[in-house]
GROMACS .gro file of C-alpha atoms in nm:
model
  456
    1MET     CA    1  -3.255  -3.200  -2.821
    2SER     CA    2  -3.034  -3.057  -3.095
    3LEU     CA    3  -2.811  -3.316  -3.265
    4SER     CA    4  -2.561  -3.066  -3.402
    5PRO     CA    5  -2.395  -2.742  -3.290
    6HIS     CA    6  -2.620  -2.440  -3.325
    7HIS     CA    7  -2.598  -2.061  -3.333
    8ASP     CA    8  -2.834  -1.794  -3.461
    9GLY     CA    9  -2.882  -1.420  -3.424
   10SER     CA   10  -3.142  -1.436  -3.147
   11ALA     CA   11  -3.085  -1.294  -2.800
   12LEU     CA   12  -3.017  -1.642  -2.663
   13TYR     CA   13  -2.698  -1.658  -2.869
   14VAL     CA   14  -2.623  -1.286  -2.912
   15PRO     CA   15  -2.743  -1.110  -2.595
   16GLU     CA   16  -2.654  -0.764  -2.726
   17GLN     CA   17  -2.911  -0.719  -3.000
   18GLU     CA   18  -2.816  -0.360  -3.087
   19PRO     CA   19  -2.435  -0.351  -3.077
   20ALA     CA   20  -2.248  -0.023  -3.114
   21LEU     CA   21  -1.945   0.028  -3.332
   22GLY     CA   22  -1.632  -0.048  -3.127
   23GLN     CA   23  -1.820  -0.250  -2.866
   24THR     CA   24  -1.709  -0.600  -2.768
   25VAL     CA   25  -2.003  -0.839  -2.742
   26PRO     CA   26  -2.035  -1.204  -2.636
   27VAL     CA   27  -2.157  -1.467  -2.881
   28PHE     CA   28  -2.253  -1.822  -2.785
   29VAL     CA   29  -2.265  -2.153  -2.965
   30ARG     CA   30  -2.451  -2.454  -2.827
   31VAL     CA   31  -2.281  -2.793  -2.871
   32PRO     CA   32  -2.468  -3.113  -2.776
   33ASP     CA   33  -2.293  -3.363  -2.549
   34GLY     CA   34  -2.122  -3.634  -2.747
   35THR     CA   35  -2.044  -3.410  -3.044
   36ASP     CA   36  -1.686  -3.431  -3.166
   37VAL     CA   37  -1.595  -3.076  -3.062
   38ARG     CA   38  -1.286  -3.031  -2.841
   39GLN     CA   39  -1.209  -2.669  -2.917
   40VAL     CA   40  -1.400  -2.368  -3.054
   41HIS     CA   41  -1.270  -2.049  -3.213
   42VAL     CA   42  -1.454  -1.756  -3.363
   43ARG     CA   43  -1.319  -1.626  -3.691
   44THR     CA   44  -1.383  -1.260  -3.774
   45THR     CA   45  -1.271  -1.043  -4.064
   46ALA     CA   46  -1.209  -0.711  -3.890
   47ASP     CA   47  -1.089  -0.450  -4.141
   48GLY     CA   48  -1.088  -0.723  -4.404
   49GLU     CA   49  -0.830  -0.948  -4.232
   50PRO     CA   50  -0.921  -1.288  -4.079
   51ARG     CA   51  -0.862  -1.312  -3.704
   52PHE     CA   52  -0.935  -1.585  -3.450
   53VAL     CA   53  -1.060  -1.563  -3.093
   54GLU     CA   54  -1.061  -1.873  -2.872
   55ALA     CA   55  -1.393  -1.959  -2.711
   56THR     CA   56  -1.427  -2.100  -2.361
   57VAL     CA   57  -1.694  -2.316  -2.200
   58ASP     CA   58  -1.944  -2.082  -2.037
   59ARG     CA   59  -2.184  -2.338  -1.889
   60ARG     CA   60  -2.341  -2.680  -1.921
   61ASP     CA   61  -2.717  -2.698  -1.962
   62GLY     CA   62  -2.871  -3.043  -1.958
   63HIS     CA   63  -2.724  -3.224  -2.255
   64ASP     CA   64  -2.560  -2.916  -2.410
   65VAL     CA   65  -2.232  -2.733  -2.367
   66TRP     CA   66  -2.241  -2.358  -2.423
   67TRP     CA   67  -1.921  -2.201  -2.557
   68ARG     CA   68  -1.862  -1.826  -2.541
   69ALA     CA   69  -1.632  -1.587  -2.724
   70ASP     CA   70  -1.611  -1.207  -2.718
   71VAL     CA   71  -1.618  -1.040  -3.058
   72GLU     CA   72  -1.531  -0.678  -3.135
   73VAL     CA   73  -1.776  -0.490  -3.354
   74ARG     CA   74  -1.488  -0.344  -3.550
   75ASN     CA   75  -1.678  -0.247  -3.863
   76PRO     CA   76  -2.039  -0.135  -3.923
   77VAL     CA   77  -2.108  -0.491  -4.040
   78SER     CA   78  -1.878  -0.742  -3.868
   79ASN     CA   79  -1.876  -1.098  -4.001
   80TYR     CA   80  -1.804  -1.400  -3.784
   81ARG     CA   81  -1.821  -1.778  -3.799
   82PHE     CA   82  -1.728  -2.063  -3.565
   83MET     CA   83  -1.438  -2.304  -3.616
   84LEU     CA   84  -1.520  -2.632  -3.444
   85THR     CA   85  -1.219  -2.858  -3.391
   86GLY     CA   86  -1.248  -3.229  -3.304
   87THR     CA   87  -1.048  -3.549  -3.324
   88THR     CA   88  -1.092  -3.574  -3.699
   89GLY     CA   89  -1.012  -3.214  -3.788
   90TYR     CA   90  -1.214  -2.893  -3.804
   91ARG     CA   91  -1.534  -2.770  -3.962
   92TRP     CA   92  -1.698  -2.431  -3.996
   93LEU     CA   93  -2.036  -2.328  -3.860
   94ASN     CA   94  -2.183  -2.025  -4.036
   95ALA     CA   95  -2.534  -1.902  -4.113
   96ALA     CA   96  -2.570  -2.164  -4.386
   97GLY     CA   97  -2.479  -2.456  -4.158
   98GLN     CA   98  -2.172  -2.675  -4.111
   99VAL     CA   99  -1.908  -2.740  -4.376
  100ASP     CA  100  -1.570  -2.918  -4.370
  101HIS     CA  101  -1.402  -2.684  -4.621
  102ASP     CA  102  -1.342  -2.312  -4.653
  103VAL     CA  103  -1.634  -2.108  -4.785
  104PRO     CA  104  -1.688  -1.742  -4.885
  105ASP     CA  105  -1.759  -1.489  -4.613
  106HIS     CA  106  -2.103  -1.393  -4.742
  107GLY     CA  107  -2.253  -1.686  -4.551
  108ASP     CA  108  -2.111  -1.573  -4.215
  109PHE     CA  109  -2.313  -1.451  -3.919
  110LYS     CA  110  -2.316  -1.072  -3.886
  111LEU     CA  111  -2.310  -0.813  -3.612
  112VAL     CA  112  -2.468  -0.494  -3.748
  113SER     CA  113  -2.402  -0.165  -3.572
  114HIS     CA  114  -2.617   0.059  -3.790
  115ALA     CA  115  -2.911   0.219  -3.609
  116PRO     CA  116  -3.178  -0.048  -3.556
  117PRO     CA  117  -3.537  -0.034  -3.682
  118PRO     CA  118  -3.788   0.136  -3.449
  119ALA     CA  119  -3.855  -0.070  -3.139
  120TRP     CA  120  -4.227  -0.105  -3.211
  121ALA     CA  121  -4.156  -0.297  -3.530
  122ARG     CA  122  -4.004  -0.590  -3.341
  123ASP     CA  123  -4.342  -0.714  -3.220
  124ALA     CA  124  -4.565  -0.569  -3.490
  125VAL     CA  125  -4.823  -0.798  -3.649
  126ILE     CA  126  -4.892  -0.643  -3.986
  127TYR     CA  127  -5.212  -0.694  -4.182
  128GLN     CA  128  -5.187  -0.598  -4.546
  129ILE     CA  129  -5.493  -0.443  -4.707
  130PHE     CA  130  -5.563  -0.403  -5.078
  131PRO     CA  131  -5.818  -0.121  -5.045
  132ASP     CA  132  -6.027  -0.197  -5.354
  133ARG     CA  133  -6.094  -0.552  -5.231
  134PHE     CA  134  -6.138  -0.523  -4.854
  135ALA     CA  135  -6.465  -0.346  -4.776
  136ARG     CA  136  -6.700  -0.078  -4.908
  137SER     CA  137  -6.852   0.197  -4.700
  138ALA     CA  138  -7.199   0.329  -4.780
  139ALA     CA  139  -7.038   0.623  -4.961
  140ALA     CA  140  -6.885   0.392  -5.219
  141ALA     CA  141  -7.223   0.341  -5.387
  142ASP     CA  142  -7.232   0.706  -5.494
  143ARG     CA  143  -6.896   0.703  -5.673
  144THR     CA  144  -6.879   0.666  -6.049
  145PRO     CA  145  -6.628   0.403  -6.166
  146PRO     CA  146  -6.343   0.555  -6.371
  147ASP     CA  147  -6.311   0.507  -6.747
  148TRP     CA  148  -6.037   0.244  -6.713
  149ALA     CA  149  -6.241   0.022  -6.482
  150ILE     CA  150  -6.450  -0.291  -6.526
  151PRO     CA  151  -6.713  -0.238  -6.255
  152CYS     CA  152  -6.769  -0.550  -6.045
  153ASP     CA  153  -7.027  -0.658  -5.793
  154TRP     CA  154  -6.880  -0.757  -5.458
  155ASP     CA  155  -6.926  -1.127  -5.541
  156THR     CA  156  -6.790  -1.109  -5.895
  157PRO     CA  157  -6.508  -1.368  -5.927
  158VAL     CA  158  -6.158  -1.223  -5.934
  159ILE     CA  159  -5.964  -1.262  -6.259
  160GLY     CA  160  -5.621  -1.374  -6.141
  161TYR     CA  161  -5.431  -1.331  -6.469
  162GLY     CA  162  -5.475  -1.137  -6.790
  163PRO     CA  163  -5.528  -0.784  -6.918
  164GLN     CA  164  -5.855  -0.747  -6.722
  165THR     CA  165  -5.689  -0.823  -6.387
  166PRO     CA  166  -5.578  -0.465  -6.305
  167ARG     CA  167  -5.906  -0.322  -6.437
  168GLN     CA  168  -6.155  -0.506  -6.217
  169PHE     CA  169  -6.303  -0.245  -5.987
  170TYR     CA  170  -6.485  -0.353  -5.670
  171GLY     CA  171  -6.505  -0.014  -5.504
  172GLY     CA  172  -6.355  -0.085  -5.163
  173ASP     CA  173  -6.253   0.232  -4.980
  174LEU     CA  174  -6.074   0.360  -4.671
  175ASP     CA  175  -6.390   0.419  -4.468
  176GLY     CA  176  -6.478   0.056  -4.531
  177ILE     CA  177  -6.151  -0.038  -4.362
  178THR     CA  178  -6.216   0.199  -4.070
  179GLU     CA  179  -6.556   0.038  -4.010
  180ARG     CA  180  -6.403  -0.308  -3.986
  181LEU     CA  181  -6.105  -0.261  -3.757
  182ASP     CA  182  -6.277  -0.483  -3.499
  183HIS     CA  183  -6.227  -0.767  -3.744
  184LEU     CA  184  -5.852  -0.705  -3.744
  185ASP     CA  185  -5.849  -0.672  -3.367
  186ARG     CA  186  -5.993  -1.022  -3.334
  187LEU     CA  187  -5.704  -1.149  -3.546
  188GLY     CA  188  -5.445  -0.996  -3.311
  189VAL     CA  189  -5.331  -0.733  -3.559
  190ASN     CA  190  -5.158  -0.418  -3.432
  191THR     CA  191  -5.033  -0.265  -3.757
  192VAL     CA  192  -5.228  -0.193  -4.076
  193TYR     CA  193  -5.038  -0.175  -4.405
  194LEU     CA  194  -5.219  -0.020  -4.702
  195THR     CA  195  -5.115  -0.088  -5.059
  196PRO     CA  196  -5.102   0.240  -5.255
  197VAL     CA  197  -5.379   0.495  -5.205
  198PHE     CA  198  -5.268   0.754  -5.461
  199PRO     CA  199  -5.471   0.823  -5.779
  200ALA     CA  200  -5.388   0.581  -6.061
  201ARG     CA  201  -5.535   0.400  -6.360
  202SER     CA  202  -5.556   0.053  -6.210
  203ASN     CA  203  -5.707  -0.116  -5.909
  204HIS     CA  204  -5.367  -0.183  -5.754
  205ARG     CA  205  -5.252   0.181  -5.785
  206TYR     CA  206  -4.884   0.096  -5.824
  207ASP     CA  207  -4.904   0.314  -6.138
  208ALA     CA  208  -4.938   0.639  -5.944
  209ALA     CA  209  -5.073   0.940  -6.136
  210GLY     CA  210  -4.948   1.162  -5.852
  211PHE     CA  211  -4.822   1.144  -5.494
  212ASP     CA  212  -4.991   1.457  -5.360
  213THR     CA  213  -5.348   1.338  -5.303
  214VAL     CA  214  -5.543   1.032  -5.194
  215ASP     CA  215  -5.756   0.876  -5.468
  216PRO     CA  216  -6.111   1.016  -5.442
  217LEU     CA  217  -6.235   0.666  -5.523
  218LEU     CA  218  -6.101   0.566  -5.180
  219GLY     CA  219  -6.259   0.866  -5.006
  220GLY     CA  220  -5.977   1.117  -5.047
  221GLU     CA  221  -5.756   1.268  -4.781
  222ALA     CA  222  -6.039   1.303  -4.528
  223ALA     CA  223  -6.096   0.928  -4.534
  224LEU     CA  224  -5.726   0.863  -4.473
  225VAL     CA  225  -5.736   1.098  -4.174
  226ARG     CA  226  -6.039   0.912  -4.033
  227LEU     CA  227  -5.863   0.578  -4.077
  228ALA     CA  228  -5.538   0.706  -3.926
  229ASP     CA  229  -5.724   0.847  -3.625
  230ALA     CA  230  -5.911   0.522  -3.571
  231VAL     CA  231  -5.592   0.317  -3.597
  232ARG     CA  232  -5.407   0.540  -3.350
  233ALA     CA  233  -5.700   0.530  -3.108
  234ARG     CA  234  -5.638   0.156  -3.076
  235GLY     CA  235  -5.267   0.207  -3.016
  236TRP     CA  236  -5.188   0.056  -3.357
  237ARG     CA  237  -4.962   0.167  -3.641
  238LEU     CA  238  -5.039   0.253  -4.004
  239LEU     CA  239  -4.799   0.198  -4.295
  240GLY     CA  240  -4.823   0.336  -4.646
  241ASP     CA  241  -4.690   0.202  -4.976
  242ILE     CA  242  -4.487   0.411  -5.220
  243THR     CA  243  -4.319   0.331  -5.552
  244SER     CA  244  -3.960   0.452  -5.575
  245ASN     CA  245  -3.873   0.260  -5.891
  246HIS     CA  246  -4.137   0.404  -6.123
  247THR     CA  247  -4.448   0.614  -6.155
  248GLY     CA  248  -4.751   0.558  -6.372
  249ASP     CA  249  -4.753   0.698  -6.725
  250ALA     CA  250  -5.035   0.933  -6.619
  251HIS     CA  251  -4.817   1.096  -6.352
  252GLU     CA  252  -4.776   1.468  -6.414
  253TRP     CA  253  -4.397   1.437  -6.402
  254PHE     CA  254  -4.402   1.188  -6.686
  255THR     CA  255  -4.666   1.356  -6.899
  256ARG     CA  256  -4.466   1.679  -6.889
  257ALA     CA  257  -4.143   1.494  -6.972
  258LEU     CA  258  -4.310   1.312  -7.261
  259ALA     CA  259  -4.466   1.628  -7.406
  260ASP     CA  260  -4.154   1.844  -7.395
  261GLY     CA  261  -3.800   1.723  -7.448
  262ASP     CA  262  -3.669   2.032  -7.269
  263ALA     CA  263  -3.895   1.999  -6.966
  264PRO     CA  264  -3.717   1.979  -6.628
  265GLU     CA  265  -3.907   1.656  -6.563
  266ARG     CA  266  -3.721   1.490  -6.850
  267GLU     CA  267  -3.424   1.406  -6.626
  268LEU     CA  268  -3.649   1.226  -6.378
  269TYR     CA  269  -3.685   0.932  -6.620
  270TYR     CA  270  -3.478   0.736  -6.871
  271PHE     CA  271  -3.539   0.839  -7.233
  272ASP     CA  272  -3.350   0.711  -7.536
  273PRO     CA  273  -3.417   0.706  -7.913
  274ALA     CA  274  -3.422   0.328  -7.940
  275THR     CA  275  -3.683   0.235  -7.679
  276GLY     CA  276  -3.849   0.569  -7.616
  277TYR     CA  277  -3.825   0.529  -7.240
  278GLU     CA  278  -3.730   0.269  -6.981
  279SER     CA  279  -4.011   0.103  -6.787
  280TRP     CA  280  -4.054  -0.160  -6.517
  281ASN     CA  281  -3.996  -0.498  -6.684
  282GLY     CA  282  -4.108  -0.351  -7.016
  283VAL     CA  283  -4.453  -0.254  -6.887
  284ARG     CA  284  -4.504   0.078  -7.066
  285SER     CA  285  -4.750   0.214  -6.811
  286LEU     CA  286  -4.473   0.210  -6.546
  287PRO     CA  287  -4.190   0.443  -6.660
  288LYS     CA  288  -3.875   0.399  -6.455
  289LEU     CA  289  -3.738   0.679  -6.236
  290ASN     CA  290  -3.376   0.791  -6.277
  291TRP     CA  291  -3.220   0.828  -5.932
  292GLY     CA  292  -2.908   0.981  -6.087
  293SER     CA  293  -3.118   1.298  -6.100
  294ALA     CA  294  -3.067   1.542  -5.813
  295GLU     CA  295  -3.405   1.693  -5.899
  296LEU     CA  296  -3.578   1.358  -5.849
  297ARG     CA  297  -3.410   1.318  -5.510
  298ARG     CA  298  -3.535   1.663  -5.414
  299ARG     CA  299  -3.892   1.617  -5.537
  300PHE     CA  300  -3.940   1.265  -5.407
  301ALA     CA  301  -3.751   1.285  -5.077
  302THR     CA  302  -3.564   1.589  -4.950
  303ASP     CA  303  -3.802   1.874  -5.031
  304PRO     CA  304  -3.984   1.994  -4.716
  305ASP     CA  305  -4.318   1.893  -4.869
  306SER     CA  306  -4.201   1.583  -5.056
  307PRO     CA  307  -4.443   1.288  -5.070
  308LEU     CA  308  -4.205   1.084  -4.858
  309ARG     CA  309  -4.236   1.343  -4.580
  310ARG     CA  310  -4.586   1.488  -4.603
  311TRP     CA  311  -4.783   1.169  -4.540
  312LEU     CA  312  -4.575   1.094  -4.228
  313ARG     CA  313  -4.686   1.424  -4.073
  314PRO     CA  314  -5.019   1.514  -3.911
  315PRO     CA  315  -5.302   1.489  -3.984
  316TYR     CA  316  -5.219   1.164  -4.166
  317GLY     CA  317  -4.927   1.052  -3.953
  318LEU     CA  318  -4.828   0.733  -4.134
  319ASP     CA  319  -4.581   0.534  -3.925
  320GLY     CA  320  -4.361   0.450  -4.220
  321TRP     CA  321  -4.345   0.320  -4.574
  322ARG     CA  322  -4.323  -0.007  -4.753
  323VAL     CA  323  -4.120   0.067  -5.068
  324ASP     CA  324  -4.236  -0.109  -5.382
  325VAL     CA  325  -3.975  -0.271  -5.610
  326ALA     CA  326  -3.697  -0.153  -5.383
  327ASN     CA  327  -3.466  -0.417  -5.532
  328MET     CA  328  -3.474  -0.240  -5.871
  329THR     CA  329  -3.478   0.117  -5.743
  330GLY     CA  330  -3.169   0.301  -5.868
  331ARG     CA  331  -3.050   0.006  -6.077
  332ARG     CA  332  -3.028   0.023  -6.456
  333GLY     CA  333  -2.731  -0.102  -6.651
  334ALA     CA  334  -2.423   0.078  -6.523
  335ASP     CA  335  -2.631   0.294  -6.288
  336ALA     CA  336  -2.607   0.162  -5.932
  337TYR     CA  337  -2.771   0.410  -5.695
  338THR     CA  338  -2.970   0.161  -5.486
  339HIS     CA  339  -2.769   0.193  -5.166
  340GLU     CA  340  -2.749   0.571  -5.197
  341VAL     CA  341  -3.125   0.591  -5.243
  342ALA     CA  342  -3.199   0.356  -4.953
  343ARG     CA  343  -2.975   0.563  -4.725
  344LEU     CA  344  -3.135   0.888  -4.844
  345LEU     CA  345  -3.492   0.766  -4.797
  346ARG     CA  346  -3.412   0.635  -4.451
  347GLU     CA  347  -3.252   0.965  -4.350
  348VAL     CA  348  -3.559   1.156  -4.467
  349VAL     CA  349  -3.805   0.920  -4.296
  350VAL     CA  350  -3.617   0.932  -3.965
  351GLN     CA  351  -3.573   1.310  -3.984
  352THR     CA  352  -3.945   1.349  -4.042
  353ARG     CA  353  -4.056   1.085  -3.796
  354PRO     CA  354  -3.787   0.942  -3.564
  355ASP     CA  355  -3.987   0.623  -3.504
  356GLY     CA  356  -4.069   0.578  -3.874
  357LEU     CA  357  -4.018   0.241  -4.044
  358LEU     CA  358  -3.883   0.189  -4.397
  359LEU     CA  359  -3.944  -0.160  -4.539
  360ALA     CA  360  -3.821  -0.267  -4.881
  361GLU     CA  361  -3.988  -0.507  -5.119
  362HIS     CA  362  -3.730  -0.758  -5.236
  363GLY     CA  363  -3.847  -1.081  -5.396
  364HIS     CA  364  -3.530  -1.289  -5.379
  365ASP     CA  365  -3.186  -1.270  -5.208
  366HIS     CA  366  -3.188  -0.937  -5.026
  367THR     CA  367  -2.865  -0.979  -4.829
  368GLY     CA  368  -2.659  -0.745  -5.047
  369ASP     CA  369  -2.901  -0.459  -4.987
  370LEU     CA  370  -3.003  -0.505  -4.626
  371ASP     CA  371  -2.703  -0.495  -4.391
  372ARG     CA  372  -2.641  -0.126  -4.439
  373ASP     CA  373  -2.775   0.207  -4.318
  374GLY     CA  374  -3.060   0.206  -4.569
  375TRP     CA  375  -3.373  -0.009  -4.555
  376HIS     CA  376  -3.478  -0.104  -4.203
  377GLY     CA  377  -3.588  -0.442  -4.331
  378THR     CA  378  -3.745  -0.628  -4.618
  379MET     CA  379  -4.059  -0.823  -4.696
  380ASN     CA  380  -3.899  -1.162  -4.662
  381TYR     CA  381  -4.062  -1.364  -4.938
  382VAL     CA  382  -3.783  -1.620  -4.983
  383GLY     CA  383  -3.713  -1.655  -4.611
  384PHE     CA  384  -4.071  -1.688  -4.489
  385THR     CA  385  -4.357  -1.660  -4.737
  386ASP     CA  386  -4.233  -1.906  -4.998
  387PRO     CA  387  -4.128  -2.177  -4.749
  388VAL     CA  388  -4.464  -2.148  -4.570
  389TRP     CA  389  -4.654  -2.169  -4.899
  390SER     CA  390  -4.452  -2.475  -4.997
  391TRP     CA  391  -4.524  -2.637  -4.661
  392LEU     CA  392  -4.897  -2.561  -4.685
  393ARG     CA  393  -4.905  -2.700  -5.040
  394ARG     CA  394  -4.695  -3.008  -4.970
  395GLU     CA  395  -4.973  -3.233  -5.102
  396GLY     CA  396  -4.989  -3.037  -5.427
  397PRO     CA  397  -4.752  -2.874  -5.674
  398ALA     CA  398  -4.455  -2.700  -5.521
  399HIS     CA  399  -4.467  -2.323  -5.506
  400ARG     CA  400  -4.263  -2.173  -5.789
  401PRO     CA  401  -4.037  -1.869  -5.739
  402ALA     CA  402  -4.169  -1.535  -5.866
  403GLY     CA  403  -4.103  -1.495  -6.237
  404ALA     CA  404  -3.999  -1.859  -6.287
  405PRO     CA  405  -4.121  -2.033  -6.604
  406GLY     CA  406  -4.393  -2.289  -6.550
  407PRO     CA  407  -4.522  -2.588  -6.745
  408ALA     CA  408  -4.641  -2.507  -7.095
  409GLY     CA  409  -4.993  -2.374  -7.094
  410SER     CA  410  -5.001  -2.304  -6.722
  411ALA     CA  411  -5.080  -1.966  -6.570
  412GLY     CA  412  -4.763  -2.003  -6.367
  413GLY     CA  413  -4.560  -1.986  -6.687
  414ARG     CA  414  -4.633  -1.617  -6.734
  415GLY     CA  415  -4.359  -1.380  -6.640
  416PRO     CA  416  -4.429  -1.040  -6.488
  417GLY     CA  417  -4.621  -0.819  -6.724
  418PRO     CA  418  -4.940  -0.622  -6.762
  419GLY     CA  419  -5.152  -0.920  -6.668
  420ALA     CA  420  -4.920  -1.104  -6.433
  421CYS     CA  421  -5.039  -1.148  -6.077
  422ARG     CA  422  -4.779  -1.047  -5.823
  423GLY     CA  423  -4.837  -1.194  -5.479
  424ARG     CA  424  -4.895  -0.948  -5.200
  425ALA     CA  425  -4.908  -1.194  -4.914
  426VAL     CA  426  -4.786  -1.057  -4.586
  427SER     CA  427  -4.448  -1.199  -4.495
  428ARG     CA  428  -4.231  -1.176  -4.190
  429CYS     CA  429  -3.982  -0.901  -4.237
  430ARG     CA  430  -3.609  -0.941  -4.207
  431THR     CA  431  -3.447  -0.654  -4.021
  432SER     CA  432  -3.114  -0.498  -4.102
  433SER     CA  433  -2.966  -0.643  -3.785
  434GLY     CA  434  -2.991  -0.988  -3.938
  435ARG     CA  435  -3.256  -1.086  -3.686
  436ARG     CA  436  -3.597  -1.203  -3.790
  437ALA     CA  437  -3.840  -0.963  -3.632
  438GLY     CA  438  -4.210  -1.018  -3.585
  439CYS     CA  439  -4.300  -0.731  -3.815
  440GLY     CA  440  -4.523  -0.884  -4.074
  441GLY     CA  441  -4.667  -1.202  -3.929
  442GLY     CA  442  -5.028  -1.118  -4.003
  443THR     CA  443  -5.242  -1.318  -4.240
  444PRO     CA  444  -5.424  -1.137  -4.522
  445VAL     CA  445  -5.776  -1.260  -4.449
  446PRO     CA  446  -6.027  -0.999  -4.571
  447CYS     CA  447  -6.392  -0.978  -4.486
  448SER     CA  448  -6.506  -1.059  -4.842
  449PRO     CA  449  -6.437  -1.139  -5.124
  450PRO     CA  450  -6.120  -1.355  -5.125
  451TRP     CA  451  -5.820  -1.126  -5.107
  452THR     CA  452  -5.602  -1.125  -5.414
  453ALA     CA  453  -5.319  -0.931  -5.557
  454SER     CA  454  -5.369  -0.749  -5.879
  455GLY     CA  455  -5.161  -0.754  -6.194
  456ARG     CA  456  -4.949  -0.457  -6.288
   0.00000   0.00000   0.00000
């Protein structure tokens, strides 16, 4: 039995899970018997002005009293919180808990009227696959490792940190995944998420050398078609991974821009005399894209054959994208295009595939980016993955936030860089409605060897 008043965004407390702008919807708060609550109001900030609606007792259920108030969805994102009045005064109940003093609105509950994520995502169980490390098909033995690679046997230990981390090459491929879908079926998976499959100069492939082909080391486009067909035959979904913040330095856009200061590709990146060019966290192999460029928006998104569109169409038919480093996309100094870009990418995805999903990577507080008409949701590291890791490791050292300094001499003390390992654990995804959907509850358990993320 709850010992304090409670409200959350689930259907039990907000029955209308997809409210429309202008609609009036009921919200409920559950108050245990014996709690010092004599009166309940809901405070909203419609059009930026605080307003109060008195709640009434809707029902009694065992040891709880359920209070109800009707709230107008006045704005695309409508904030609300509860004012609980008792014999000793009042206190607020918002998404952060109860407080006895006024607090900023950013902690309020929210009713979001933007179009919701596709319905299938609500119950999706997503299994993330790092193709190089999951499984090899027989064809993998005939492929020559690239010049950047350190060829590894399947049982070679993974190097978790250091300059060799992104160069270890195990030779997993897409047909290897297709051959082992029964393994995922036994785990209860219904959605497969692939980390990047484009040609690159690393095992993680977040340094794309192009967006127009599938890496031949993974079996090429034909292998992706075979995997997509096999996934669809099971009634599952298939998600891709694309980098909107940067390309690799071997990408044809960048090589042209670097070779010719007058090339049209020059405006796709950030060049300046002092640093040469901007890159992701100073990693020179990952030059940063400039979303102030209309040409970039055309090439990446709006063009009829843009990479964002083409892989969503047959014969590949990806069901959506996970967007790498979405939190930094469009942000650089005074440039602040993130919300424009998120809205644009969502429009293009939904135009191309009405049931397409667009998930953003965001490693910390994503609230400022999510409750809009852009990203459908985010990989919820801070809201799910990190707390679960901390709980699982409660007998050992606490899990440290991404990028946080660690004890001197520890691997955890390394910040992001060429050899830093960035976790790719599957996390539950937070949807733009403020609800926690079941899209991403899978566990990355590969066949062999132990799954690991690779450094950038």
